[in-house]
Amino acid sequence: MDTVDESLKQHGLRLTPARRQIVEILMNHAYALSQHEIEQKLTLEADRVTVYRTLLTLIEVGLVTKILDERGQRFLLCRGEKKAENAHFKCTDCGHIEAIENSIVLPVALPQGYVLQNHNVLITGTCAVCNENKP
Amino acid sequence: MDTVDESLKQHGLRLTPARRQIVEILMNHAYALSQHEIEQKLTLEADRVTVYRTLLTLIEVGLVTKILDERGQRFLLCRGEKKAENAHFKCTDCGHIEAIENSIVLPVALPQGYVLQNHNVLITGTCAVCNENKP
DNA sequence: ATTTTTCGTGCAACAATGTTGCAAATTTAA
DNA sequence: TTAAATTTGCAACATTGTTGCACGAAAAAT
Ligand SMILES: [Mn+2]
Ligand SMILES: [Mn+2]
Ligand SMILES: [Zn+2]
Ligand SMILES: [Zn+2]
């Protein structure tokens, strides 16, 4: 049983072709994918609602997390313990989105009486690759 | 000529009823409004496309900035020099969104070769008012 | 291995938001 | 007051999110 199946089993999910392939796709990408991008990378035929619900399920069990983009949401595998605690960087040139490791985003000083639940940080700019190609 | 008209003039925009009222609405709110919320607060009749384009224009000239929400974008007046450099807080109870003054969010240490352009920080949690009402 | 139960999927349908083209109306400049 | 430039309303379409329900597939029970 491979890593994908183990992950699904560990989270109490049934092994279905759609789940297997979606998790595998997310495993093979270091940056966050939109639902549409995931659909395009699927070799099997899956309805977009299936992809939608599969992602909901994966988030619910903690396998996947999402971040907010200008146009909708983007999904990526939870690595390690942290969910979306990292800031994410989106290159305005190539469009790739990646988690920024070691990014110190929080704690932010919230006003008195406020309680923190979650946060979403998207930083835009240009990545190293794109900056090299056009100096 | 009131503050609204001055702002519009200063940014080289024509004075139209829609622009006047939309800017006024944003001036009277400390938190970010969705396009739909703005529409609802208008007393004059304006097509949603007009609101859409008006907001685009206001952002383009620097009068307004937007932040990303789970469901679309939210708009607020630019105060002072800073655009959306502040973090924004959204209460999951009452839904209000406000800029967090004095929030130290950046600089985030970006990897070598990366260039920063902008950032968007949305923090979710519960606000002081909501926490008082339900302790 | 077969049945039963539980869960996942496809399809249809709808909601919300974003986006564009174009003609009519409005604002500003001449 | 007229002409030029800009803004608006309307129609139309795209994208994404969301739900109900009947059917199919996976896991559990027998
Ligand atoms: Mn798509
Ligand atoms: Mn609306
Ligand atoms: Zn890039
Ligand atoms: Zn609140």
Short mmCIF file of C-alpha atoms (C1' of nucleotides) and ligand atoms in Angstrom, two decimals:
data_model
loop_
_atom_site.label_atom_id
_atom_site.label_comp_id
_atom_site.label_asym_id
_atom_site.label_seq_id
_atom_site.Cartn_x
_atom_site.Cartn_y
_atom_site.Cartn_z
CA MET A 1 0.00 0.00 0.00
CA ASP A 2 1.53 3.24 -1.10
CA THR A 3 1.75 6.58 0.65
CA VAL A 4 -1.43 7.91 -0.86
CA ASP A 5 -3.52 4.98 0.30
CA GLU A 6 -1.96 5.10 3.74
CA SER A 7 -2.84 8.76 4.09
CA LEU A 8 -6.42 8.19 3.10
CA LYS A 9 -6.80 5.16 5.37
CA GLN A 10 -5.21 6.96 8.31
CA HIS A 11 -7.86 9.62 8.01
CA GLY A 12 -10.68 7.16 7.83
CA LEU A 13 -11.49 7.69 4.17
CA ARG A 14 -12.45 5.11 1.61
CA LEU A 15 -10.08 4.46 -1.22
CA THR A 16 -11.63 5.71 -4.41
CA PRO A 17 -9.97 6.49 -7.72
CA ALA A 18 -10.77 10.20 -7.48
CA ARG A 19 -9.36 10.58 -4.00
CA ARG A 20 -6.28 8.57 -4.83
CA GLN A 21 -5.47 10.64 -7.86
CA ILE A 22 -6.25 14.00 -6.32
CA VAL A 23 -4.07 13.32 -3.31
CA GLU A 24 -1.32 12.07 -5.59
CA ILE A 25 -1.49 15.24 -7.67
CA LEU A 26 -1.28 17.42 -4.58
CA MET A 27 1.66 15.34 -3.35
CA ASN A 28 3.53 16.05 -6.54
CA HIS A 29 3.15 19.81 -6.28
CA ALA A 30 4.86 22.14 -3.87
CA TYR A 31 2.53 24.96 -4.69
CA ALA A 32 -1.18 25.47 -4.27
CA LEU A 33 -3.44 24.39 -7.13
CA SER A 34 -6.86 25.69 -8.03
CA GLN A 35 -9.70 23.24 -8.36
CA HIS A 36 -9.64 23.78 -12.09
CA GLU A 37 -5.94 22.98 -12.31
CA ILE A 38 -6.48 19.80 -10.36
CA GLU A 39 -9.26 18.80 -12.73
CA GLN A 40 -6.99 19.31 -15.69
CA LYS A 41 -4.27 17.13 -14.23
CA LEU A 42 -6.61 14.22 -13.63
CA THR A 43 -6.32 11.38 -16.14
CA LEU A 44 -9.52 9.78 -14.95
CA GLU A 45 -12.81 11.42 -15.79
CA ALA A 46 -14.28 13.10 -12.74
CA ASP A 47 -17.10 15.54 -12.45
CA ARG A 48 -16.08 18.92 -11.11
CA VAL A 49 -18.51 18.44 -8.24
CA THR A 50 -16.65 15.30 -7.29
CA VAL A 51 -13.40 17.24 -7.22
CA TYR A 52 -15.11 19.95 -5.21
CA ARG A 53 -16.48 17.52 -2.66
CA THR A 54 -13.30 15.49 -2.52
CA LEU A 55 -11.35 18.60 -1.64
CA LEU A 56 -13.89 19.50 1.04
CA THR A 57 -13.48 16.04 2.51
CA LEU A 58 -9.70 16.16 2.39
CA ILE A 59 -9.73 19.51 4.16
CA GLU A 60 -12.19 18.22 6.73
CA VAL A 61 -9.93 15.34 7.74
CA GLY A 62 -6.87 17.56 7.74
CA LEU A 63 -5.03 16.19 4.75
CA VAL A 64 -5.38 19.33 2.68
CA THR A 65 -5.53 23.03 3.35
CA LYS A 66 -6.58 25.95 1.24
CA ILE A 67 -5.55 29.52 0.72
CA LEU A 68 -7.38 32.46 -0.80
CA ASP A 69 -6.42 33.70 -4.21
CA GLU A 70 -7.65 36.61 -6.27
CA ARG A 71 -9.84 34.24 -8.12
CA GLY A 72 -11.12 31.67 -5.70
CA GLN A 73 -9.35 29.17 -3.57
CA ARG A 74 -6.24 27.08 -3.96
CA PHE A 75 -5.39 23.80 -2.38
CA LEU A 76 -2.29 22.14 -1.12
CA LEU A 77 -1.31 19.16 0.97
CA CYS A 78 -0.71 19.76 4.63
CA ARG A 79 2.95 19.09 5.28
CA GLY A 80 4.12 18.38 8.79
CA GLU A 81 2.01 19.64 11.62
CA LYS A 82 1.22 23.05 10.30
CA LYS A 83 -1.87 23.75 8.29
CA ALA A 84 -1.92 27.07 6.53
CA GLU A 85 0.17 28.76 9.16
CA ASN A 86 2.74 29.64 6.59
CA ALA A 87 2.52 32.66 4.42
CA HIS A 88 2.11 31.85 0.74
CA PHE A 89 3.85 33.53 -2.11
CA LYS A 90 2.35 33.99 -5.54
CA CYS A 91 4.53 34.95 -8.46
CA THR A 92 2.72 37.42 -10.66
CA ASP A 93 4.83 36.28 -13.59
CA CYS A 94 4.57 32.52 -13.63
CA GLY A 95 1.58 32.23 -11.34
CA HIS A 96 3.01 29.59 -9.08
CA ILE A 97 2.05 29.64 -5.46
CA GLU A 98 4.19 28.16 -2.74
CA ALA A 99 4.35 28.13 1.00
CA ILE A 100 7.11 30.23 2.44
CA GLU A 101 8.95 28.14 4.97
CA ASN A 102 10.15 29.85 8.10
CA SER A 103 7.95 32.80 7.40
CA ILE A 104 7.31 34.67 10.59
CA VAL A 105 3.87 36.08 10.08
CA LEU A 106 2.25 35.83 13.44
CA PRO A 107 1.79 36.67 16.23
CA VAL A 108 0.06 39.81 15.24
CA ALA A 109 -0.95 41.99 18.12
CA LEU A 110 -4.73 41.81 18.12
CA PRO A 111 -6.76 44.42 19.99
CA GLN A 112 -7.97 43.66 23.52
CA GLY A 113 -10.71 41.08 23.69
CA TYR A 114 -10.11 39.64 20.25
CA VAL A 115 -9.57 35.93 19.83
CA LEU A 116 -7.54 34.51 16.98
CA GLN A 117 -8.76 31.53 15.02
CA ASN A 118 -6.92 31.39 11.76
CA HIS A 119 -5.15 33.47 9.19
CA ASN A 120 -4.48 33.63 5.52
CA VAL A 121 -1.47 35.41 4.10
CA LEU A 122 -0.86 35.81 0.41
CA ILE A 123 2.20 37.69 -0.72
CA THR A 124 2.55 38.64 -4.35
CA GLY A 125 5.75 39.40 -6.18
CA THR A 126 8.19 37.76 -8.55
CA CYS A 127 10.01 34.55 -7.88
CA ALA A 128 13.74 33.88 -8.26
CA VAL A 129 13.35 31.98 -11.51
CA CYS A 130 11.36 34.74 -13.17
CA ASN A 131 13.74 37.40 -11.91
CA GLU A 132 16.74 35.57 -13.38
CA ASN A 133 15.17 35.23 -16.78
CA LYS A 134 14.42 38.92 -17.08
CA PRO A 135 17.00 40.98 -15.27
CA MET B 1 -17.30 71.13 -2.25
CA ASP B 2 -17.23 68.37 0.27
CA THR B 3 -14.58 65.81 1.04
CA VAL B 4 -15.97 63.24 -1.34
CA ASP B 5 -15.93 65.57 -4.31
CA GLU B 6 -12.45 66.77 -3.43
CA SER B 7 -11.16 63.23 -3.34
CA LEU B 8 -12.65 62.43 -6.71
CA LYS B 9 -11.38 65.64 -8.29
CA GLN B 10 -7.94 65.19 -6.86
CA HIS B 11 -7.73 61.85 -8.58
CA GLY B 12 -8.92 63.21 -11.88
CA LEU B 13 -12.31 61.56 -11.83
CA ARG B 14 -15.59 63.02 -12.98
CA LEU B 15 -18.25 63.66 -10.40
CA THR B 16 -21.08 61.25 -10.89
CA PRO B 17 -23.81 60.22 -8.48
CA ALA B 18 -22.59 56.62 -8.30
CA ARG B 19 -19.03 57.59 -7.53
CA ARG B 20 -20.05 60.17 -4.98
CA GLN B 21 -22.27 57.78 -3.09
CA ILE B 22 -19.93 54.82 -3.23
CA VAL B 23 -17.03 56.85 -1.91
CA GLU B 24 -19.26 58.28 0.79
CA ILE B 25 -20.35 54.82 1.86
CA LEU B 26 -16.79 53.64 2.07
CA MET B 27 -15.87 56.75 4.04
CA ASN B 28 -18.49 55.89 6.62
CA HIS B 29 -17.22 52.39 7.21
CA ALA B 30 -14.06 51.35 9.01
CA TYR B 31 -14.29 47.84 7.69
CA ALA B 32 -14.15 46.34 4.24
CA LEU B 33 -17.41 45.94 2.36
CA SER B 34 -18.26 43.49 -0.35
CA GLN B 35 -19.58 44.78 -3.64
CA HIS B 36 -22.96 43.39 -2.75
CA GLU B 37 -23.02 45.19 0.58
CA ILE B 38 -22.15 48.44 -1.13
CA GLU B 39 -24.98 47.93 -3.59
CA GLN B 40 -27.41 47.42 -0.75
CA LYS B 41 -26.35 50.61 0.97
CA LEU B 42 -26.86 52.73 -2.13
CA THR B 43 -30.01 54.82 -2.13
CA LEU B 44 -29.71 55.61 -5.82
CA GLU B 45 -30.37 52.89 -8.33
CA ALA B 46 -27.16 51.63 -9.83
CA ASP B 47 -26.50 48.59 -11.93
CA ARG B 48 -24.14 46.13 -10.33
CA VAL B 49 -21.82 46.50 -13.29
CA THR B 50 -21.59 50.19 -12.52
CA VAL B 51 -20.62 49.41 -8.97
CA TYR B 52 -18.13 46.89 -10.26
CA ARG B 53 -16.53 49.33 -12.66
CA THR B 54 -16.65 52.20 -10.21
CA LEU B 55 -14.70 50.15 -7.71
CA LEU B 56 -12.18 49.20 -10.38
CA THR B 57 -11.73 52.87 -11.17
CA LEU B 58 -11.39 53.89 -7.55
CA ILE B 59 -8.76 51.23 -7.00
CA GLU B 60 -6.94 52.29 -10.15
CA VAL B 61 -6.56 55.87 -8.95
CA GLY B 62 -5.61 54.77 -5.47
CA LEU B 63 -8.65 55.89 -3.55
CA VAL B 64 -9.74 52.38 -2.67
CA THR B 65 -8.06 49.11 -1.93
CA LYS B 66 -9.35 45.59 -1.71
CA ILE B 67 -8.71 42.50 0.33
CA LEU B 68 -9.49 38.88 -0.35
CA ASP B 69 -12.28 37.17 1.49
CA GLU B 70 -13.47 33.59 1.41
CA ARG B 71 -16.16 34.62 -0.94
CA GLY B 72 -14.79 37.26 -3.26
CA GLN B 73 -13.25 40.59 -2.61
CA ARG B 74 -13.92 43.36 -0.15
CA PHE B 75 -13.27 47.04 -0.53
CA LEU B 76 -12.25 49.83 1.75
CA LEU B 77 -10.99 53.36 1.47
CA CYS B 78 -7.27 53.91 1.49
CA ARG B 79 -6.44 55.81 4.67
CA GLY B 80 -3.20 57.69 4.93
CA GLU B 81 -0.35 56.52 2.78
CA LYS B 82 -0.74 52.82 3.26
CA LYS B 83 -2.81 50.76 0.93
CA ALA B 84 -3.62 47.31 2.18
CA GLU B 85 -0.46 47.03 4.17
CA ASN B 86 -2.40 46.40 7.29
CA ALA B 87 -3.63 43.03 8.26
CA HIS B 88 -7.40 42.69 8.28
CA PHE B 89 -9.46 40.92 10.84
CA LYS B 90 -12.74 39.19 10.11
CA CYS B 91 -15.02 38.19 12.93
CA THR B 92 -16.55 34.81 12.21
CA ASP B 93 -19.49 35.72 14.44
CA CYS B 94 -20.67 39.11 13.24
CA GLY B 95 -18.86 39.10 9.91
CA HIS B 96 -17.35 42.54 10.21
CA ILE B 97 -13.95 43.16 8.71
CA GLU B 98 -11.62 45.85 9.91
CA ALA B 99 -8.06 46.86 9.40
CA ILE B 100 -5.81 46.12 12.31
CA GLU B 101 -3.83 49.22 13.08
CA ASN B 102 -0.24 48.81 14.14
CA SER B 103 -0.23 45.25 12.93
CA ILE B 104 3.28 44.17 12.24
CA VAL B 105 2.93 41.73 9.45
CA LEU B 106 5.83 42.37 7.20
CA PRO B 107 8.63 42.21 6.47
CA VAL B 108 8.47 38.53 5.91
CA ALA B 109 11.78 36.98 5.02
CA LEU B 110 11.41 35.98 1.39
CA PRO B 111 13.80 33.46 -0.15
CA GLN B 112 16.82 34.71 -2.07
CA GLY B 113 15.97 36.29 -5.39
CA TYR B 114 12.35 36.92 -4.60
CA VAL B 115 10.91 40.39 -4.99
CA LEU B 116 7.97 41.56 -2.95
CA GLN B 117 5.12 43.46 -4.54
CA ASN B 118 2.13 43.29 -2.28
CA HIS B 119 0.46 41.22 0.37
CA ASN B 120 -2.92 40.32 1.66
CA VAL B 121 -3.48 39.22 5.24
CA LEU B 122 -6.83 38.09 6.53
CA ILE B 123 -7.07 36.97 10.12
CA THR B 124 -10.21 35.25 11.30
CA GLY B 125 -11.42 35.04 14.85
CA THR B 126 -13.96 36.63 17.15
CA CYS B 127 -14.12 40.31 17.97
CA ALA B 128 -14.33 41.91 21.40
CA VAL B 129 -18.02 42.69 21.11
CA CYS B 130 -18.96 39.14 20.17
CA ASN B 131 -16.76 37.72 22.92
CA GLU B 132 -18.42 39.89 25.55
CA ASN B 133 -21.91 38.84 24.54
CA LYS B 134 -21.14 35.16 24.80
CA PRO B 135 -18.59 34.45 27.48
"C1'" DA C 1 -18.53 -15.36 -1.91
"C1'" DT C 2 -22.76 -12.99 -1.33
"C1'" DT C 3 -25.47 -9.84 0.74
"C1'" DT C 4 -26.14 -5.66 3.17
"C1'" DT C 5 -24.93 -1.31 4.56
"C1'" DT C 6 -22.63 2.83 4.06
"C1'" DC C 7 -20.62 6.08 1.39
"C1'" DG C 8 -19.11 8.33 -3.05
"C1'" DT C 9 -20.24 9.98 -7.65
"C1'" DG C 10 -22.57 11.94 -11.72
"C1'" DC C 11 -25.93 14.85 -13.24
"C1'" DA C 12 -28.93 18.60 -13.19
"C1'" DA C 13 -29.90 22.78 -11.49
"C1'" DC C 14 -29.17 27.06 -9.32
"C1'" DA C 15 -26.57 31.09 -6.88
"C1'" DA C 16 -22.98 34.43 -6.63
"C1'" DT C 17 -19.45 36.94 -8.62
"C1'" DG C 18 -16.65 38.52 -12.29
"C1'" DT C 19 -16.30 40.32 -17.02
"C1'" DT C 20 -17.08 42.41 -21.69
"C1'" DG C 21 -19.40 44.95 -25.74
"C1'" DC C 22 -22.21 48.37 -27.15
"C1'" DA C 23 -25.66 51.98 -27.44
"C1'" DA C 24 -27.71 55.62 -24.69
"C1'" DA C 25 -27.11 59.06 -21.20
"C1'" DT C 26 -24.29 62.17 -18.67
"C1'" DT C 27 -20.38 65.09 -17.57
"C1'" DT C 28 -16.91 68.21 -18.82
"C1'" DA C 29 -14.43 71.13 -21.99
"C1'" DA C 30 -14.67 74.12 -25.81
"C1'" DT D 1 -24.64 75.86 -26.23
"C1'" DT D 2 -22.41 72.59 -28.59
"C1'" DA D 3 -19.02 68.97 -29.08
"C1'" DA D 4 -15.96 65.67 -27.10
"C1'" DA D 5 -14.94 62.45 -23.76
"C1'" DT D 6 -16.46 59.54 -20.34
"C1'" DT D 7 -19.85 56.89 -17.71
"C1'" DT D 8 -23.80 54.08 -17.35
"C1'" DG D 9 -27.43 50.45 -18.13
"C1'" DC D 10 -28.45 46.38 -20.22
"C1'" DA D 11 -27.71 42.04 -22.13
"C1'" DA D 12 -24.95 38.33 -22.35
"C1'" DC D 13 -21.62 35.10 -20.96
"C1'" DA D 14 -17.75 32.89 -17.88
"C1'" DT D 15 -16.21 30.99 -13.63
"C1'" DT D 16 -16.75 29.22 -9.21
"C1'" DG D 17 -19.37 27.62 -5.44
"C1'" DT D 18 -23.26 24.78 -3.77
"C1'" DT D 19 -27.13 21.42 -3.10
"C1'" DG D 20 -30.49 17.38 -3.91
"C1'" DC D 21 -31.13 13.06 -5.49
"C1'" DA D 22 -30.76 8.69 -7.82
"C1'" DC D 23 -27.33 5.44 -8.99
"C1'" DG D 24 -22.93 3.07 -8.44
"C1'" DA D 25 -19.00 1.57 -5.78
"C1'" DA D 26 -16.51 0.31 -1.43
"C1'" DA D 27 -16.37 -1.71 2.98
"C1'" DA D 28 -18.57 -4.50 6.51
"C1'" DA D 29 -21.45 -8.23 7.83
"C1'" DT D 30 -23.13 -12.68 7.01
MN MN E 1 -12.76 24.89 -14.21
MN MN E 2 -24.85 40.76 -4.94
ZN ZN E 3 7.74 33.17 -11.22
ZN ZN E 4 -17.91 40.07 16.00
#
